[in-house]
C-alpha cells in the first residue's frame, strides 16, 4: 500500500470526525474529497483491493439499480461496499471505500468483497480508469441538465471514453430498448449482456424523443412498439440496426399498489416494493448484472423483494392521518414516468411541484415544458407549486389545465405547514421535487422528527 494512500485514509477519517461529530453534518462526500486531495490515486489504491467492481450509470435509475444489485449480491452471501449515501462522483466512491479501510489502508476481506458504485455520467471515465470494473451497467440516456452536460451526445462521449479504458473482459450491461445505449456495443469488442421489456401491453406515443435518428446512418428510427420517449422496440430502416434480443427480459410487468411483479424469462416472478413501469428496467438491469457476477437464481429473486422506496424515490411520510410522498425528478423522461404513475392514484389526492434551479437541479428549467402534466388535468385534488422557481412551476401547471393554488412560501417550513393545513384528513399529497428541493423538504421533515437527517 502506497504511503500516500495510507495518509489519505487518515486525513479522510479525520474529516469524517470533524464533519459528523463537531459540525453535525453527514459529509458523505467530504472524506473522499480530502482523500483525493492527499492522494489523487486513492480510488485506484483502495478500489483495486476488491475482488471485483461494478459501475452503474445512466440518466435515470442508477441509484435504484445499484441498490437492487447490492441487495442481490447480499442475498447471495457476498460482502458489498457501495456508495449508498448517494454521492456518485469519484469522491463519493472513495468515501465509501475509506469507511471500510483500516488505518493501514487495507480493506478487510477485500479479496471476497464486491464494489457496487453508482457513477455520475461525467465521472464515469475517471471511475472506470481507476477501478477497472468487471462490468458497467448503462440504464438509459436522456437529456438532463443541459446547462451542465450539454446535449446527449456529450454524455455519450463520456461513456465511449470510459469504455475505451476498461479491461478486455469487462461486460457491458446495456438497455436493449434504448437505441442510444445500444450503440455503445459498437464502441469496442467487449462482452455484452442485454436487458429489456418484452411485455407490450403498456406504452404510448407520449414524451419527447431524445434519440430520434440512427447514430450510424442518420435515418429516423422506426418503432414496432414504443414504451415512452425513445424507449421501445426500435429499428433503423436505413442501415438495418435493430433492438437486440435481450438475454434478461421481462415477459410480463404488473404494477400494483404494493409494488411491481415482473415475470423474468428463465427466472420466474420477481417482486419489488417499487412502483412504476420504469422500475422494471432498473430491476432487469440489476438482475442482468447479478447474472454476470454469478448470483444464484434464489438471490436474483430475493434481492429485489427487499427493496422499497427510499430517499425521495416514492418515499412516504405519515403525518397524522395524512401522507406525504416525494418523487425526485431531474428531466422530462423521468418526470413523465412519475406523472403517468400519479395518474393512477386516488383522484382526490393532492399534488405539488417544487422546482428549484440551483446547480444540482440544473439552472435551465425549460425542460418542464416537455413534461406531460396535462395527464393530471381534470383530477379532483388540489394542486400547489413551490420552490425557488415556484412561479414558473405554477405557470407550467396552469397551462397544463390544472387549477393551481397560490404559490407556496419559499421557506420549506412554511411551505410544509401551508400544505398540511390545507390537506383534508386521510389524503395523500404527491410532491414532485427537484434535487435541492428534496434535500430542503427532508431536512425540515427531519427537524420535525418525521424523517432521518439528510446526509450532505
mmCIF file with all atom_site columns, C-alpha atoms in Angstrom, residues 100-284:
data_model
loop_
_atom_site.group_PDB
_atom_site.id
_atom_site.type_symbol
_atom_site.label_atom_id
_atom_site.label_alt_id
_atom_site.label_comp_id
_atom_site.label_asym_id
_atom_site.label_entity_id
_atom_site.label_seq_id
_atom_site.pdbx_PDB_ins_code
_atom_site.Cartn_x
_atom_site.Cartn_y
_atom_site.Cartn_z
_atom_site.occupancy
_atom_site.B_iso_or_equiv
_atom_site.pdbx_formal_charge
_atom_site.auth_seq_id
_atom_site.auth_comp_id
_atom_site.auth_asym_id
_atom_site.auth_atom_id
_atom_site.pdbx_PDB_model_num
ATOM 1   C CA . UNK A 1 100 ? -14.234 0.127   5.024   1.00 0.00 ? 100 UNK A CA 1
ATOM 2   C CA . UNK A 1 101 ? -10.463 0.639   5.288   1.00 0.00 ? 101 UNK A CA 1
ATOM 3   C CA . UNK A 1 102 ? -8.291  0.206   8.358   1.00 0.00 ? 102 UNK A CA 1
ATOM 4   C CA . UNK A 1 103 ? -5.619  2.639   9.490   1.00 0.00 ? 103 UNK A CA 1
ATOM 5   C CA . UNK A 1 104 ? -3.102  0.965   7.190   1.00 0.00 ? 104 UNK A CA 1
ATOM 6   C CA . UNK A 1 105 ? -5.355  1.493   4.203   1.00 0.00 ? 105 UNK A CA 1
ATOM 7   C CA . UNK A 1 106 ? -6.330  -2.167  3.929   1.00 0.00 ? 106 UNK A CA 1
ATOM 8   C CA . UNK A 1 107 ? -9.958  -3.238  3.427   1.00 0.00 ? 107 UNK A CA 1
ATOM 9   C CA . UNK A 1 108 ? -10.804 -6.321  5.478   1.00 0.00 ? 108 UNK A CA 1
ATOM 10  C CA . UNK A 1 109 ? -11.711 -9.366  3.351   1.00 0.00 ? 109 UNK A CA 1
ATOM 11  C CA . UNK A 1 110 ? -11.276 -7.225  0.235   1.00 0.00 ? 110 UNK A CA 1
ATOM 12  C CA . UNK A 1 111 ? -10.476 -10.286 -1.866  1.00 0.00 ? 111 UNK A CA 1
ATOM 13  C CA . UNK A 1 112 ? -14.057 -11.532 -1.337  1.00 0.00 ? 112 UNK A CA 1
ATOM 14  C CA . UNK A 1 113 ? -15.787 -8.134  -1.438  1.00 0.00 ? 113 UNK A CA 1
ATOM 15  C CA . UNK A 1 114 ? -17.565 -6.714  -4.487  1.00 0.00 ? 114 UNK A CA 1
ATOM 16  C CA . UNK A 1 115 ? -17.811 -2.991  -5.123  1.00 0.00 ? 115 UNK A CA 1
ATOM 17  C CA . UNK A 1 116 ? -21.097 -1.632  -6.487  1.00 0.00 ? 116 UNK A CA 1
ATOM 18  C CA . UNK A 1 117 ? -20.729 2.038   -7.317  1.00 0.00 ? 117 UNK A CA 1
ATOM 19  C CA . UNK A 1 118 ? -23.253 4.398   -8.822  1.00 0.00 ? 118 UNK A CA 1
ATOM 20  C CA . UNK A 1 119 ? -21.339 6.734   -11.157 1.00 0.00 ? 119 UNK A CA 1
ATOM 21  C CA . UNK A 1 120 ? -22.309 10.190  -12.349 1.00 0.00 ? 120 UNK A CA 1
ATOM 22  C CA . UNK A 1 121 ? -22.384 10.273  -16.132 1.00 0.00 ? 121 UNK A CA 1
ATOM 23  C CA . UNK A 1 122 ? -19.445 12.664  -16.448 1.00 0.00 ? 122 UNK A CA 1
ATOM 24  C CA . UNK A 1 123 ? -17.439 10.895  -13.717 1.00 0.00 ? 123 UNK A CA 1
ATOM 25  C CA . UNK A 1 124 ? -17.609 7.503   -15.417 1.00 0.00 ? 124 UNK A CA 1
ATOM 26  C CA . UNK A 1 125 ? -14.302 7.787   -17.365 1.00 0.00 ? 125 UNK A CA 1
ATOM 27  C CA . UNK A 1 126 ? -12.295 8.587   -14.221 1.00 0.00 ? 126 UNK A CA 1
ATOM 28  C CA . UNK A 1 127 ? -14.053 5.854   -12.238 1.00 0.00 ? 127 UNK A CA 1
ATOM 29  C CA . UNK A 1 128 ? -13.558 3.277   -14.991 1.00 0.00 ? 128 UNK A CA 1
ATOM 30  C CA . UNK A 1 129 ? -9.869  4.109   -15.388 1.00 0.00 ? 129 UNK A CA 1
ATOM 31  C CA . UNK A 1 130 ? -9.246  3.833   -11.644 1.00 0.00 ? 130 UNK A CA 1
ATOM 32  C CA . UNK A 1 131 ? -11.373 0.789   -10.809 1.00 0.00 ? 131 UNK A CA 1
ATOM 33  C CA . UNK A 1 132 ? -11.021 -1.343  -13.970 1.00 0.00 ? 132 UNK A CA 1
ATOM 34  C CA . UNK A 1 133 ? -14.527 -2.748  -13.448 1.00 0.00 ? 133 UNK A CA 1
ATOM 35  C CA . UNK A 1 134 ? -15.732 -6.258  -14.185 1.00 0.00 ? 134 UNK A CA 1
ATOM 36  C CA . UNK A 1 135 ? -18.950 -4.765  -15.581 1.00 0.00 ? 135 UNK A CA 1
ATOM 37  C CA . UNK A 1 136 ? -20.633 -1.437  -16.291 1.00 0.00 ? 136 UNK A CA 1
ATOM 38  C CA . UNK A 1 137 ? -24.417 -1.067  -16.261 1.00 0.00 ? 137 UNK A CA 1
ATOM 39  C CA . UNK A 1 138 ? -25.908 1.590   -18.559 1.00 0.00 ? 138 UNK A CA 1
ATOM 40  C CA . UNK A 1 139 ? -29.565 2.205   -17.696 1.00 0.00 ? 139 UNK A CA 1
ATOM 41  C CA . UNK A 1 140 ? -30.634 4.811   -20.297 1.00 0.00 ? 140 UNK A CA 1
ATOM 42  C CA . UNK A 1 141 ? -29.641 8.097   -21.933 1.00 0.00 ? 141 UNK A CA 1
ATOM 43  C CA . UNK A 1 142 ? -31.890 11.168  -21.880 1.00 0.00 ? 142 UNK A CA 1
ATOM 44  C CA . UNK A 1 143 ? -31.495 14.921  -21.830 1.00 0.00 ? 143 UNK A CA 1
ATOM 45  C CA . UNK A 1 144 ? -30.530 16.018  -18.324 1.00 0.00 ? 144 UNK A CA 1
ATOM 46  C CA . UNK A 1 145 ? -29.271 19.355  -17.003 1.00 0.00 ? 145 UNK A CA 1
ATOM 47  C CA . UNK A 1 146 ? -28.442 20.911  -20.361 1.00 0.00 ? 146 UNK A CA 1
ATOM 48  C CA . UNK A 1 147 ? -26.502 23.699  -18.658 1.00 0.00 ? 147 UNK A CA 1
ATOM 49  C CA . UNK A 1 148 ? -24.169 21.129  -17.119 1.00 0.00 ? 148 UNK A CA 1
ATOM 50  C CA . UNK A 1 149 ? -23.880 18.314  -19.644 1.00 0.00 ? 149 UNK A CA 1
ATOM 51  C CA . UNK A 1 150 ? -24.987 19.879  -22.919 1.00 0.00 ? 150 UNK A CA 1
ATOM 52  C CA . UNK A 1 151 ? -26.741 17.561  -25.350 1.00 0.00 ? 151 UNK A CA 1
ATOM 53  C CA . UNK A 1 152 ? -26.942 13.785  -25.015 1.00 0.00 ? 152 UNK A CA 1
ATOM 54  C CA . UNK A 1 153 ? -24.040 13.405  -27.460 1.00 0.00 ? 153 UNK A CA 1
ATOM 55  C CA . UNK A 1 154 ? -21.757 14.934  -24.829 1.00 0.00 ? 154 UNK A CA 1
ATOM 56  C CA . UNK A 1 155 ? -22.754 12.305  -22.280 1.00 0.00 ? 155 UNK A CA 1
ATOM 57  C CA . UNK A 1 156 ? -22.409 9.532   -24.867 1.00 0.00 ? 156 UNK A CA 1
ATOM 58  C CA . UNK A 1 157 ? -18.889 10.829  -25.462 1.00 0.00 ? 157 UNK A CA 1
ATOM 59  C CA . UNK A 1 158 ? -18.060 10.452  -21.760 1.00 0.00 ? 158 UNK A CA 1
ATOM 60  C CA . UNK A 1 159 ? -19.309 6.886   -21.883 1.00 0.00 ? 159 UNK A CA 1
ATOM 61  C CA . UNK A 1 160 ? -17.337 5.992   -25.004 1.00 0.00 ? 160 UNK A CA 1
ATOM 62  C CA . UNK A 1 161 ? -14.184 7.278   -23.304 1.00 0.00 ? 161 UNK A CA 1
ATOM 63  C CA . UNK A 1 162 ? -14.931 5.105   -20.277 1.00 0.00 ? 162 UNK A CA 1
ATOM 64  C CA . UNK A 1 163 ? -15.448 2.011   -22.421 1.00 0.00 ? 163 UNK A CA 1
ATOM 65  C CA . UNK A 1 164 ? -12.058 2.598   -24.043 1.00 0.00 ? 164 UNK A CA 1
ATOM 66  C CA . UNK A 1 165 ? -10.400 2.388   -20.602 1.00 0.00 ? 165 UNK A CA 1
ATOM 67  C CA . UNK A 1 166 ? -11.826 -0.863  -19.203 1.00 0.00 ? 166 UNK A CA 1
ATOM 68  C CA . UNK A 1 167 ? -10.201 -4.326  -19.356 1.00 0.00 ? 167 UNK A CA 1
ATOM 69  C CA . UNK A 1 168 ? -10.957 -6.651  -22.259 1.00 0.00 ? 168 UNK A CA 1
ATOM 70  C CA . UNK A 1 169 ? -13.202 -8.885  -20.152 1.00 0.00 ? 169 UNK A CA 1
ATOM 71  C CA . UNK A 1 170 ? -15.386 -6.067  -18.807 1.00 0.00 ? 170 UNK A CA 1
ATOM 72  C CA . UNK A 1 171 ? -19.045 -6.853  -19.524 1.00 0.00 ? 171 UNK A CA 1
ATOM 73  C CA . UNK A 1 172 ? -21.261 -4.044  -20.811 1.00 0.00 ? 172 UNK A CA 1
ATOM 74  C CA . UNK A 1 173 ? -24.794 -4.429  -19.437 1.00 0.00 ? 173 UNK A CA 1
ATOM 75  C CA . UNK A 1 174 ? -26.941 -2.474  -21.868 1.00 0.00 ? 174 UNK A CA 1
ATOM 76  C CA . UNK A 1 175 ? -30.593 -1.483  -22.206 1.00 0.00 ? 175 UNK A CA 1
ATOM 77  C CA . UNK A 1 176 ? -31.754 -3.081  -25.461 1.00 0.00 ? 176 UNK A CA 1
ATOM 78  C CA . UNK A 1 177 ? -34.800 -0.779  -25.549 1.00 0.00 ? 177 UNK A CA 1
ATOM 79  C CA . UNK A 1 178 ? -32.699 2.416   -25.682 1.00 0.00 ? 178 UNK A CA 1
ATOM 80  C CA . UNK A 1 179 ? -31.055 2.863   -29.104 1.00 0.00 ? 179 UNK A CA 1
ATOM 81  C CA . UNK A 1 180 ? -28.538 5.360   -27.708 1.00 0.00 ? 180 UNK A CA 1
ATOM 82  C CA . UNK A 1 181 ? -27.384 2.866   -25.093 1.00 0.00 ? 181 UNK A CA 1
ATOM 83  C CA . UNK A 1 182 ? -27.429 0.001   -27.598 1.00 0.00 ? 182 UNK A CA 1
ATOM 84  C CA . UNK A 1 183 ? -24.996 1.933   -29.793 1.00 0.00 ? 183 UNK A CA 1
ATOM 85  C CA . UNK A 1 184 ? -22.362 1.629   -27.053 1.00 0.00 ? 184 UNK A CA 1
ATOM 86  C CA . UNK A 1 185 ? -21.926 -2.022  -28.038 1.00 0.00 ? 185 UNK A CA 1
ATOM 87  C CA . UNK A 1 186 ? -20.199 -0.831  -31.221 1.00 0.00 ? 186 UNK A CA 1
ATOM 88  C CA . UNK A 1 187 ? -17.511 1.191   -29.422 1.00 0.00 ? 187 UNK A CA 1
ATOM 89  C CA . UNK A 1 188 ? -15.317 -1.798  -28.652 1.00 0.00 ? 188 UNK A CA 1
ATOM 90  C CA . UNK A 1 189 ? -15.418 -5.574  -28.924 1.00 0.00 ? 189 UNK A CA 1
ATOM 91  C CA . UNK A 1 190 ? -16.442 -6.361  -25.359 1.00 0.00 ? 190 UNK A CA 1
ATOM 92  C CA . UNK A 1 191 ? -18.869 -8.927  -23.924 1.00 0.00 ? 191 UNK A CA 1
ATOM 93  C CA . UNK A 1 192 ? -22.431 -7.564  -23.750 1.00 0.00 ? 192 UNK A CA 1
ATOM 94  C CA . UNK A 1 193 ? -25.436 -8.551  -21.663 1.00 0.00 ? 193 UNK A CA 1
ATOM 95  C CA . UNK A 1 194 ? -28.718 -7.051  -22.875 1.00 0.00 ? 194 UNK A CA 1
ATOM 96  C CA . UNK A 1 195 ? -31.840 -6.374  -20.805 1.00 0.00 ? 195 UNK A CA 1
ATOM 97  C CA . UNK A 1 196 ? -35.262 -5.143  -21.909 1.00 0.00 ? 196 UNK A CA 1
ATOM 98  C CA . UNK A 1 197 ? -39.055 -5.391  -21.769 1.00 0.00 ? 197 UNK A CA 1
ATOM 99  C CA . UNK A 1 198 ? -40.976 -7.857  -23.912 1.00 0.00 ? 198 UNK A CA 1
ATOM 100 C CA . UNK A 1 199 ? -44.343 -7.052  -22.313 1.00 0.00 ? 199 UNK A CA 1
ATOM 101 C CA . UNK A 1 200 ? -46.053 -4.897  -24.941 1.00 0.00 ? 200 UNK A CA 1
ATOM 102 C CA . UNK A 1 201 ? -49.288 -4.217  -23.040 1.00 0.00 ? 201 UNK A CA 1
ATOM 103 C CA . UNK A 1 202 ? -48.107 -0.814  -21.863 1.00 0.00 ? 202 UNK A CA 1
ATOM 104 C CA . UNK A 1 203 ? -46.756 2.088   -23.847 1.00 0.00 ? 203 UNK A CA 1
ATOM 105 C CA . UNK A 1 204 ? -47.773 5.040   -25.909 1.00 0.00 ? 204 UNK A CA 1
ATOM 106 C CA . UNK A 1 205 ? -46.528 7.839   -28.072 1.00 0.00 ? 205 UNK A CA 1
ATOM 107 C CA . UNK A 1 206 ? -46.132 10.439  -25.319 1.00 0.00 ? 206 UNK A CA 1
ATOM 108 C CA . UNK A 1 207 ? -42.858 12.100  -24.397 1.00 0.00 ? 207 UNK A CA 1
ATOM 109 C CA . UNK A 1 208 ? -40.168 13.873  -26.362 1.00 0.00 ? 208 UNK A CA 1
ATOM 110 C CA . UNK A 1 209 ? -37.620 11.870  -28.346 1.00 0.00 ? 209 UNK A CA 1
ATOM 111 C CA . UNK A 1 210 ? -34.031 12.227  -27.147 1.00 0.00 ? 210 UNK A CA 1
ATOM 112 C CA . UNK A 1 211 ? -32.757 9.792   -29.798 1.00 0.00 ? 211 UNK A CA 1
ATOM 113 C CA . UNK A 1 212 ? -34.711 10.332  -32.977 1.00 0.00 ? 212 UNK A CA 1
ATOM 114 C CA . UNK A 1 213 ? -32.252 9.115   -35.578 1.00 0.00 ? 213 UNK A CA 1
ATOM 115 C CA . UNK A 1 214 ? -29.638 6.406   -36.006 1.00 0.00 ? 214 UNK A CA 1
ATOM 116 C CA . UNK A 1 215 ? -26.112 7.334   -34.961 1.00 0.00 ? 215 UNK A CA 1
ATOM 117 C CA . UNK A 1 216 ? -24.678 5.084   -37.666 1.00 0.00 ? 216 UNK A CA 1
ATOM 118 C CA . UNK A 1 217 ? -26.522 6.346   -40.756 1.00 0.00 ? 217 UNK A CA 1
ATOM 119 C CA . UNK A 1 218 ? -28.702 9.281   -39.668 1.00 0.00 ? 218 UNK A CA 1
ATOM 120 C CA . UNK A 1 219 ? -32.033 7.683   -40.641 1.00 0.00 ? 219 UNK A CA 1
ATOM 121 C CA . UNK A 1 220 ? -35.032 8.250   -38.349 1.00 0.00 ? 220 UNK A CA 1
ATOM 122 C CA . UNK A 1 221 ? -35.758 5.266   -36.127 1.00 0.00 ? 221 UNK A CA 1
ATOM 123 C CA . UNK A 1 222 ? -38.932 3.262   -36.677 1.00 0.00 ? 222 UNK A CA 1
ATOM 124 C CA . UNK A 1 223 ? -40.749 1.610   -33.764 1.00 0.00 ? 223 UNK A CA 1
ATOM 125 C CA . UNK A 1 224 ? -42.718 -1.620  -33.615 1.00 0.00 ? 224 UNK A CA 1
ATOM 126 C CA . UNK A 1 225 ? -43.632 -0.616  -30.054 1.00 0.00 ? 225 UNK A CA 1
ATOM 127 C CA . UNK A 1 226 ? -42.760 2.492   -28.087 1.00 0.00 ? 226 UNK A CA 1
ATOM 128 C CA . UNK A 1 227 ? -42.931 2.496   -24.281 1.00 0.00 ? 227 UNK A CA 1
ATOM 129 C CA . UNK A 1 228 ? -42.076 6.167   -23.696 1.00 0.00 ? 228 UNK A CA 1
ATOM 130 C CA . UNK A 1 229 ? -39.739 8.757   -25.163 1.00 0.00 ? 229 UNK A CA 1
ATOM 131 C CA . UNK A 1 230 ? -37.341 6.902   -27.440 1.00 0.00 ? 230 UNK A CA 1
ATOM 132 C CA . UNK A 1 231 ? -37.512 3.708   -25.349 1.00 0.00 ? 231 UNK A CA 1
ATOM 133 C CA . UNK A 1 232 ? -39.069 0.779   -27.178 1.00 0.00 ? 232 UNK A CA 1
ATOM 134 C CA . UNK A 1 233 ? -38.671 -1.909  -29.813 1.00 0.00 ? 233 UNK A CA 1
ATOM 135 C CA . UNK A 1 234 ? -36.775 0.130   -32.393 1.00 0.00 ? 234 UNK A CA 1
ATOM 136 C CA . UNK A 1 235 ? -35.142 -0.443  -35.742 1.00 0.00 ? 235 UNK A CA 1
ATOM 137 C CA . UNK A 1 236 ? -33.342 1.632   -38.338 1.00 0.00 ? 236 UNK A CA 1
ATOM 138 C CA . UNK A 1 237 ? -34.785 1.352   -41.869 1.00 0.00 ? 237 UNK A CA 1
ATOM 139 C CA . UNK A 1 238 ? -31.555 2.809   -43.264 1.00 0.00 ? 238 UNK A CA 1
ATOM 140 C CA . UNK A 1 239 ? -28.770 0.518   -42.070 1.00 0.00 ? 239 UNK A CA 1
ATOM 141 C CA . UNK A 1 240 ? -30.736 -2.339  -40.552 1.00 0.00 ? 240 UNK A CA 1
ATOM 142 C CA . UNK A 1 241 ? -29.710 -1.805  -36.935 1.00 0.00 ? 241 UNK A CA 1
ATOM 143 C CA . UNK A 1 242 ? -32.427 -3.018  -34.603 1.00 0.00 ? 242 UNK A CA 1
ATOM 144 C CA . UNK A 1 243 ? -33.184 -3.723  -30.993 1.00 0.00 ? 243 UNK A CA 1
ATOM 145 C CA . UNK A 1 244 ? -31.104 -6.688  -29.839 1.00 0.00 ? 244 UNK A CA 1
ATOM 146 C CA . UNK A 1 245 ? -32.848 -9.654  -28.271 1.00 0.00 ? 245 UNK A CA 1
ATOM 147 C CA . UNK A 1 246 ? -32.308 -9.256  -24.519 1.00 0.00 ? 246 UNK A CA 1
ATOM 148 C CA . UNK A 1 247 ? -30.847 -12.111 -22.520 1.00 0.00 ? 247 UNK A CA 1
ATOM 149 C CA . UNK A 1 248 ? -32.584 -10.728 -19.435 1.00 0.00 ? 248 UNK A CA 1
ATOM 150 C CA . UNK A 1 249 ? -36.148 -9.836  -20.391 1.00 0.00 ? 249 UNK A CA 1
ATOM 151 C CA . UNK A 1 250 ? -39.471 -9.094  -18.730 1.00 0.00 ? 250 UNK A CA 1
ATOM 152 C CA . UNK A 1 251 ? -42.258 -11.188 -20.224 1.00 0.00 ? 251 UNK A CA 1
ATOM 153 C CA . UNK A 1 252 ? -44.909 -9.530  -18.074 1.00 0.00 ? 252 UNK A CA 1
ATOM 154 C CA . UNK A 1 253 ? -44.915 -6.494  -15.770 1.00 0.00 ? 253 UNK A CA 1
ATOM 155 C CA . UNK A 1 254 ? -47.716 -5.825  -13.285 1.00 0.00 ? 254 UNK A CA 1
ATOM 156 C CA . UNK A 1 255 ? -47.684 -2.548  -11.360 1.00 0.00 ? 255 UNK A CA 1
ATOM 157 C CA . UNK A 1 256 ? -49.751 -2.988  -8.199  1.00 0.00 ? 256 UNK A CA 1
ATOM 158 C CA . UNK A 1 257 ? -50.413 -0.913  -5.099  1.00 0.00 ? 257 UNK A CA 1
ATOM 159 C CA . UNK A 1 258 ? -47.643 -2.701  -3.202  1.00 0.00 ? 258 UNK A CA 1
ATOM 160 C CA . UNK A 1 259 ? -45.056 -2.645  -5.982  1.00 0.00 ? 259 UNK A CA 1
ATOM 161 C CA . UNK A 1 260 ? -44.019 -4.362  -9.173  1.00 0.00 ? 260 UNK A CA 1
ATOM 162 C CA . UNK A 1 261 ? -44.330 -8.005  -10.120 1.00 0.00 ? 261 UNK A CA 1
ATOM 163 C CA . UNK A 1 262 ? -42.014 -8.834  -13.017 1.00 0.00 ? 262 UNK A CA 1
ATOM 164 C CA . UNK A 1 263 ? -42.005 -12.161 -14.826 1.00 0.00 ? 263 UNK A CA 1
ATOM 165 C CA . UNK A 1 264 ? -38.383 -12.573 -15.930 1.00 0.00 ? 264 UNK A CA 1
ATOM 166 C CA . UNK A 1 265 ? -37.592 -15.031 -18.719 1.00 0.00 ? 265 UNK A CA 1
ATOM 167 C CA . UNK A 1 266 ? -35.941 -18.133 -17.272 1.00 0.00 ? 266 UNK A CA 1
ATOM 168 C CA . UNK A 1 267 ? -36.212 -16.874 -13.691 1.00 0.00 ? 267 UNK A CA 1
ATOM 169 C CA . UNK A 1 268 ? -39.909 -16.590 -12.910 1.00 0.00 ? 268 UNK A CA 1
ATOM 170 C CA . UNK A 1 269 ? -41.714 -13.954 -10.872 1.00 0.00 ? 269 UNK A CA 1
ATOM 171 C CA . UNK A 1 270 ? -39.584 -11.253 -9.255  1.00 0.00 ? 270 UNK A CA 1
ATOM 172 C CA . UNK A 1 271 ? -41.274 -8.798  -6.900  1.00 0.00 ? 271 UNK A CA 1
ATOM 173 C CA . UNK A 1 272 ? -40.138 -5.448  -5.572  1.00 0.00 ? 272 UNK A CA 1
ATOM 174 C CA . UNK A 1 273 ? -41.648 -2.777  -3.359  1.00 0.00 ? 273 UNK A CA 1
ATOM 175 C CA . UNK A 1 274 ? -41.069 -0.142  -6.043  1.00 0.00 ? 274 UNK A CA 1
ATOM 176 C CA . UNK A 1 275 ? -43.892 1.088   -8.261  1.00 0.00 ? 275 UNK A CA 1
ATOM 177 C CA . UNK A 1 276 ? -43.867 2.417   -11.818 1.00 0.00 ? 276 UNK A CA 1
ATOM 178 C CA . UNK A 1 277 ? -43.045 0.635   -15.061 1.00 0.00 ? 277 UNK A CA 1
ATOM 179 C CA . UNK A 1 278 ? -39.721 2.467   -15.230 1.00 0.00 ? 278 UNK A CA 1
ATOM 180 C CA . UNK A 1 279 ? -38.570 0.459   -12.214 1.00 0.00 ? 279 UNK A CA 1
ATOM 181 C CA . UNK A 1 280 ? -38.986 -2.718  -14.265 1.00 0.00 ? 280 UNK A CA 1
ATOM 182 C CA . UNK A 1 281 ? -35.944 -1.646  -16.320 1.00 0.00 ? 281 UNK A CA 1
ATOM 183 C CA . UNK A 1 282 ? -33.997 -0.892  -13.134 1.00 0.00 ? 282 UNK A CA 1
ATOM 184 C CA . UNK A 1 283 ? -34.867 -4.321  -11.758 1.00 0.00 ? 283 UNK A CA 1
ATOM 185 C CA . UNK A 1 284 ? -33.878 -6.042  -15.007 1.00 0.00 ? 284 UNK A CA 1
#
